Tab-separated table of C-alpha atoms in Angstrom:
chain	number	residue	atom	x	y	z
A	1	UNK	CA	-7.751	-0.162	16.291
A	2	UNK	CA	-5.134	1.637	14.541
A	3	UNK	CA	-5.822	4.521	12.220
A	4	UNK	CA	-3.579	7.132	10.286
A	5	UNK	CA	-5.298	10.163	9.148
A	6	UNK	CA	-4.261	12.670	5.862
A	7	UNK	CA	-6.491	15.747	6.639
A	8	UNK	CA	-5.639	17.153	3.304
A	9	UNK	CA	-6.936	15.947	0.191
A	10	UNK	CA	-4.593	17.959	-2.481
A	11	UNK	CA	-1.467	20.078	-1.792
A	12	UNK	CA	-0.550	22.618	-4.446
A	13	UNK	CA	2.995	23.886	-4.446
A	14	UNK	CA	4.922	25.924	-6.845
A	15	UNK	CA	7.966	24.385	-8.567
A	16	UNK	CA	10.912	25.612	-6.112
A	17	UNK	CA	9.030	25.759	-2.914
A	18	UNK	CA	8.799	23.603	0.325
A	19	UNK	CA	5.597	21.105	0.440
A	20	UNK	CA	4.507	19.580	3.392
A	21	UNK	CA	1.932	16.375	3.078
A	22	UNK	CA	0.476	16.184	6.688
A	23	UNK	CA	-0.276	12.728	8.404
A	24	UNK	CA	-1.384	11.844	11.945
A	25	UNK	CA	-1.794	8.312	13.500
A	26	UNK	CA	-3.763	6.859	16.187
A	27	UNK	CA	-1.384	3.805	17.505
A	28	UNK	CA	-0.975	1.861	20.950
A	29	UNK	CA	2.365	1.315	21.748
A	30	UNK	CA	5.148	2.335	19.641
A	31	UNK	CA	4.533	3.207	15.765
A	32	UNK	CA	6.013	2.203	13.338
A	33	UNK	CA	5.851	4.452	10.360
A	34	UNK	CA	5.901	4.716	6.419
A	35	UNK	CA	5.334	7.100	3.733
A	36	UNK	CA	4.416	5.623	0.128
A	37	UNK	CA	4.413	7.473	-3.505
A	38	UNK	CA	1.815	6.329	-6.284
A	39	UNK	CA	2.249	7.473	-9.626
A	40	UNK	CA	-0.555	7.903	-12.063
A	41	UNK	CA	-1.499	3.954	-13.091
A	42	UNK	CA	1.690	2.308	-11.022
A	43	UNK	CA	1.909	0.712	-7.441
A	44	UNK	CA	3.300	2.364	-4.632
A	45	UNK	CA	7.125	2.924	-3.855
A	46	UNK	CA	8.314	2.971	-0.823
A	47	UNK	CA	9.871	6.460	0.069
A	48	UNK	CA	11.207	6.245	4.254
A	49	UNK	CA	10.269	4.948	7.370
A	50	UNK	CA	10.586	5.402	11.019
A	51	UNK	CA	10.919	2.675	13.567
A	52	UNK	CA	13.069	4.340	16.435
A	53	UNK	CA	15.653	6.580	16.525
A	54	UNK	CA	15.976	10.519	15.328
A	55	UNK	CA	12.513	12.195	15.199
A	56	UNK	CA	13.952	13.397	11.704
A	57	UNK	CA	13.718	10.617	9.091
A	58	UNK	CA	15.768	11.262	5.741
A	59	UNK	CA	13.977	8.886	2.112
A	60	UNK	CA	14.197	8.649	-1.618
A	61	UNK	CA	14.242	11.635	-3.621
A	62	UNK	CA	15.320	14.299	-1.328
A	63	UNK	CA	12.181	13.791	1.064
A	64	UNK	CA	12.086	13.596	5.073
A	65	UNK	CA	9.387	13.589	7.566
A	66	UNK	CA	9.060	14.520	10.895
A	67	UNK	CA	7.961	12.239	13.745
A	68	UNK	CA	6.334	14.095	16.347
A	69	UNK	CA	5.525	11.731	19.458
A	70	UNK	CA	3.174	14.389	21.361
A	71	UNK	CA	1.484	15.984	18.744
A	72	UNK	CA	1.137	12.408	16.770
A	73	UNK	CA	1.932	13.257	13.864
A	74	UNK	CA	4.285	12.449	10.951
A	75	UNK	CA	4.716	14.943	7.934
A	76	UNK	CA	6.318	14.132	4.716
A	77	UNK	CA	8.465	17.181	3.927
A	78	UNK	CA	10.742	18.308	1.077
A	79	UNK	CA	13.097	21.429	0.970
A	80	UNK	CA	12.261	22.182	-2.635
A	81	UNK	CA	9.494	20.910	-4.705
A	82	UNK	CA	9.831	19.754	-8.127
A	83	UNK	CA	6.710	19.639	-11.137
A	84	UNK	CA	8.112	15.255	-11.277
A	85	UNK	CA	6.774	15.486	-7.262
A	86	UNK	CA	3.226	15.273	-8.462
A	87	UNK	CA	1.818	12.179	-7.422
A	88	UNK	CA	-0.551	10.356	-4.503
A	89	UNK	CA	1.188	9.879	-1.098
A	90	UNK	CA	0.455	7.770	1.460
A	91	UNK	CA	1.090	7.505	4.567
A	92	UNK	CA	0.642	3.842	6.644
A	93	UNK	CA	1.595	2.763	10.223
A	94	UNK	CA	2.221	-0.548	10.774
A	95	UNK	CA	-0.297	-3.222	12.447
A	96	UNK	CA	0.186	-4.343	16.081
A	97	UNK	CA	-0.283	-7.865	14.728
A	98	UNK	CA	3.517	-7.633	14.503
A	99	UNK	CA	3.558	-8.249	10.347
A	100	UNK	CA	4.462	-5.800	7.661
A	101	UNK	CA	0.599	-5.037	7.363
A	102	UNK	CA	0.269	-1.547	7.245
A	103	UNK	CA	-2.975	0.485	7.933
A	104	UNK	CA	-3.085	3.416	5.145
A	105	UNK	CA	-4.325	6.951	5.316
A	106	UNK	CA	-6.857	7.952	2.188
A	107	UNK	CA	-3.754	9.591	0.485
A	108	UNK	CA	-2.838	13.114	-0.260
A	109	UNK	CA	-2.507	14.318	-3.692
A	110	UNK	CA	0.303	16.328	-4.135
A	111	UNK	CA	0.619	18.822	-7.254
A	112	UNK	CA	3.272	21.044	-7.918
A	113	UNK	CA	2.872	23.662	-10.872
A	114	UNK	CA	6.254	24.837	-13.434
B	1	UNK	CA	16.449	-8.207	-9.075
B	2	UNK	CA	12.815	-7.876	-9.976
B	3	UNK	CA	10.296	-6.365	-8.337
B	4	UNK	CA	6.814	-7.897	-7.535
B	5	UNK	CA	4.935	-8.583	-10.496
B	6	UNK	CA	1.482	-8.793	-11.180
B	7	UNK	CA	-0.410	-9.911	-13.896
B	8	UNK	CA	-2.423	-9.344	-15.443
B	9	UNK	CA	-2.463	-5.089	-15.054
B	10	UNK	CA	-5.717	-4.785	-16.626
B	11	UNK	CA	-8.581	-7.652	-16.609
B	12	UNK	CA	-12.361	-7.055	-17.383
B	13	UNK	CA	-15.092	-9.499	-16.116
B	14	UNK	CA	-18.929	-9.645	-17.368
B	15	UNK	CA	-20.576	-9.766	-13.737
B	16	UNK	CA	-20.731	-13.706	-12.995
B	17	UNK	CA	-17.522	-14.402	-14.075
B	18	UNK	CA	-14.456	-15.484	-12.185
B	19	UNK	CA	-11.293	-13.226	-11.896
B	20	UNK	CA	-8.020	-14.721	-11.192
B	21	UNK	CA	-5.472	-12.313	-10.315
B	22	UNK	CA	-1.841	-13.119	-9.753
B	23	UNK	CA	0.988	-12.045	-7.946
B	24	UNK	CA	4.637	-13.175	-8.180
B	25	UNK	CA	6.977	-11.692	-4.536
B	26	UNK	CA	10.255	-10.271	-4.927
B	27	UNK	CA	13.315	-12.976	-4.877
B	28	UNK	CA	13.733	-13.922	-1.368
B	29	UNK	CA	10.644	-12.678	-0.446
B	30	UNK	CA	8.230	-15.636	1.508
B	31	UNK	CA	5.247	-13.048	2.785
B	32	UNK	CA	2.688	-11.841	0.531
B	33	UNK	CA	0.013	-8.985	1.101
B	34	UNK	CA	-2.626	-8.436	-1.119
B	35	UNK	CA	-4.655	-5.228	-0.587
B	36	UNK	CA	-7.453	-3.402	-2.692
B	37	UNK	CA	-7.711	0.481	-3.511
B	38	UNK	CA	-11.136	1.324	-4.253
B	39	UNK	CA	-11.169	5.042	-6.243
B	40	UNK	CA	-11.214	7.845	-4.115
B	41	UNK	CA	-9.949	5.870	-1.236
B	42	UNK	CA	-6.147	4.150	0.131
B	43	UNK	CA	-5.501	1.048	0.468
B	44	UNK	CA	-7.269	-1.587	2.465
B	45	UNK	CA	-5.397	-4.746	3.763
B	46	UNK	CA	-6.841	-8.069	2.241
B	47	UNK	CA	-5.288	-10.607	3.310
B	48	UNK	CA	-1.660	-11.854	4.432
B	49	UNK	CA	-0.063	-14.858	3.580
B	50	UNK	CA	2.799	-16.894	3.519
B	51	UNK	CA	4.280	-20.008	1.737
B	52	UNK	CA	0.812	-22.716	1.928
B	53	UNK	CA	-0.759	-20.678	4.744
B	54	UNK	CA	-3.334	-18.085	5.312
B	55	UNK	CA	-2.145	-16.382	8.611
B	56	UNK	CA	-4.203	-13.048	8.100
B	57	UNK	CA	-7.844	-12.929	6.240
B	58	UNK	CA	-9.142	-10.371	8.555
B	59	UNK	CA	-9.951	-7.728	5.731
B	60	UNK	CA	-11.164	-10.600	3.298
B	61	UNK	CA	-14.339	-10.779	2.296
B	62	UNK	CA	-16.319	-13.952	3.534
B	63	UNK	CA	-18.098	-14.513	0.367
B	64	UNK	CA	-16.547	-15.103	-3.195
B	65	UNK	CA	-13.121	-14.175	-2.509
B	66	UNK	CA	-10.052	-16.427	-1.291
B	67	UNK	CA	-6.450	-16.537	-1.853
B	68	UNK	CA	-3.519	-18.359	-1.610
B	69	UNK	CA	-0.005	-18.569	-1.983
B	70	UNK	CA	1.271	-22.331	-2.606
B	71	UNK	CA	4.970	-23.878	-2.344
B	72	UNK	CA	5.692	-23.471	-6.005
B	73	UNK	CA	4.128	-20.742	-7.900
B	74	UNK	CA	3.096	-17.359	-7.563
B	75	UNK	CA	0.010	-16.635	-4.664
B	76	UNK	CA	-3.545	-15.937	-6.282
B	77	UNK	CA	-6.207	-13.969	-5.507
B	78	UNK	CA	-9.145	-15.261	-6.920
B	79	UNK	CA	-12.990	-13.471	-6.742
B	80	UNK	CA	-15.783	-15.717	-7.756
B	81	UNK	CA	-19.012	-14.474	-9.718
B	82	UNK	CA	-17.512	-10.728	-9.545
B	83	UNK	CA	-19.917	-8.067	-9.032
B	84	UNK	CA	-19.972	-4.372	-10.300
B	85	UNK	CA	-18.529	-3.395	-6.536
B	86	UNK	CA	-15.511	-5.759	-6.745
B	87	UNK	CA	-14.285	-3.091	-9.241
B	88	UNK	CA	-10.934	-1.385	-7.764
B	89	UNK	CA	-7.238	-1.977	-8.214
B	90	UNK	CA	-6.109	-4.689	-6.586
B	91	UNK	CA	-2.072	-4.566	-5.276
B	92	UNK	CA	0.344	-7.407	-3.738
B	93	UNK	CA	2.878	-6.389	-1.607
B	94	UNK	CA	5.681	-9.026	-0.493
B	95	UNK	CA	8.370	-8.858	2.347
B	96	UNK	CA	11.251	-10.660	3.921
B	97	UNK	CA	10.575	-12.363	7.194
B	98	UNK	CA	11.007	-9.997	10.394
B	99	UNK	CA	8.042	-7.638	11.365
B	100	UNK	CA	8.677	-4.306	12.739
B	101	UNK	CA	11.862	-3.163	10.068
B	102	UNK	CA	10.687	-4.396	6.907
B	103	UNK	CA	9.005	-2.444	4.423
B	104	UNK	CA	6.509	-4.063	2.193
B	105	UNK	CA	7.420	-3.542	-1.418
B	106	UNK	CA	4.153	-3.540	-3.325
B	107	UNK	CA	3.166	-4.296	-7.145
B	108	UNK	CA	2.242	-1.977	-9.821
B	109	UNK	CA	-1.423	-3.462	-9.543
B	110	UNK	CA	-4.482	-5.586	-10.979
B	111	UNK	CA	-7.310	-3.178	-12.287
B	112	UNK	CA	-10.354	-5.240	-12.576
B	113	UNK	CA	-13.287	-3.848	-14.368
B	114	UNK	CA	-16.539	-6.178	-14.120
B	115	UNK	CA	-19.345	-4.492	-16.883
């Protein structure tokens, strides 16, 4: 069975500063990876993925994450945090069943102060 | 282009009652994901369909709930004689044929209340 794990709860950042929303995954074969953004009463909005190719995975609004095959892990990153980054993010691998079905992590909330 | 809709965004059921929630995919879109998000928890895969067929209902379940997403229309996910635990936020997410590379792009969500 596949699993993805966000070991963090909440992430407080100041306005300005790097954040870093930790994710690790429990997959066989390859993963196939996706971070997700939910704002306060919305759905989720799909922010990058990784399938194959660099380790370092560029999204939407100025985030990246890191794959990291040994340590299996893939952190949502961002070089400078801003107070409209506050919101729930989720990370998901996708299902060997071969569909778009992803498996989610519990979700991180993420809340940067002015 | 719209994005997947879902109506209604807010429904409220006496327990007993029947809740009908619907979902309509992105343009071009033929696969259809419904999931539920119980508070304090993610997301938990439902069930996955596609035009007049059921191909996932793993996370479904067996009792009082069933879905489906016919050849004209949008795909419903209906919950029969709803109970104070069926209470959560229920989101479709639709794709475009093809697996591995394709991001789901999800709804902004059903939150059903049964009182």
């Amino acid at each position: 069975a596949q699993s993805v794990a966000q070991p963090e709860d909440q992430v407080n950042v100041a306005e300005g500063n790097p954040l870093t929303v930790k994710c690790t995954y429990s997959v066989s074969g390859n993963p196939y990876l996706f971070w997700y953004v939910q704002y306060p009463n919305r759905g989720l909005q799909f922010l990058l993925k990784y399938i194959t190719g660099d380790n370092l995975v560029k999204g939407s609004y100025g985030f990246e994450a890191e794959f990291n095959k040994s340590q299996t892990s893939f952190h949502l990153k961002k070089p400078s945090a801003l107070v409209s980054d506050s919101a729930l993010y989720f990370c998901a691998v996708r299902d060997i069943r071969g569909y778009s079905t992803l498996t989610f992590g519990k979700g991180t909330m993420l809340l940067v102060s002015p | 282009n719209a994005g997947v809709m879902q109506n209604p965004r807010h429904l409220v059921r006496r327990r007993g009652q029947e809740a009908r929630l619907r979902c309509s995919p992105m343009k071009g879109h033929s696969h259809v994901y419904w999931y539920r998000q119980l508070p304090e928890e993610g997301l938990k895969f439902m069930v996955y369909l596609q035009k007049e067929n059921i191909i996932d209902e793993s996370g479904m379940p067996k009792e009082r709930f069933s879905a489906e997403f016919p050849k004209e229309g949008p795909s419903i996910l209906r919950i029969q004689q709803v109970v104070r635990g069926d209470s959560a936020a229920y989101f479709c997410a639709s794709s475009l044929p093809g697996g591995s590379n394709t991001e789901a792009f999800f709804g902004q969500g059903t939150r059903l209340t049964v009182v």
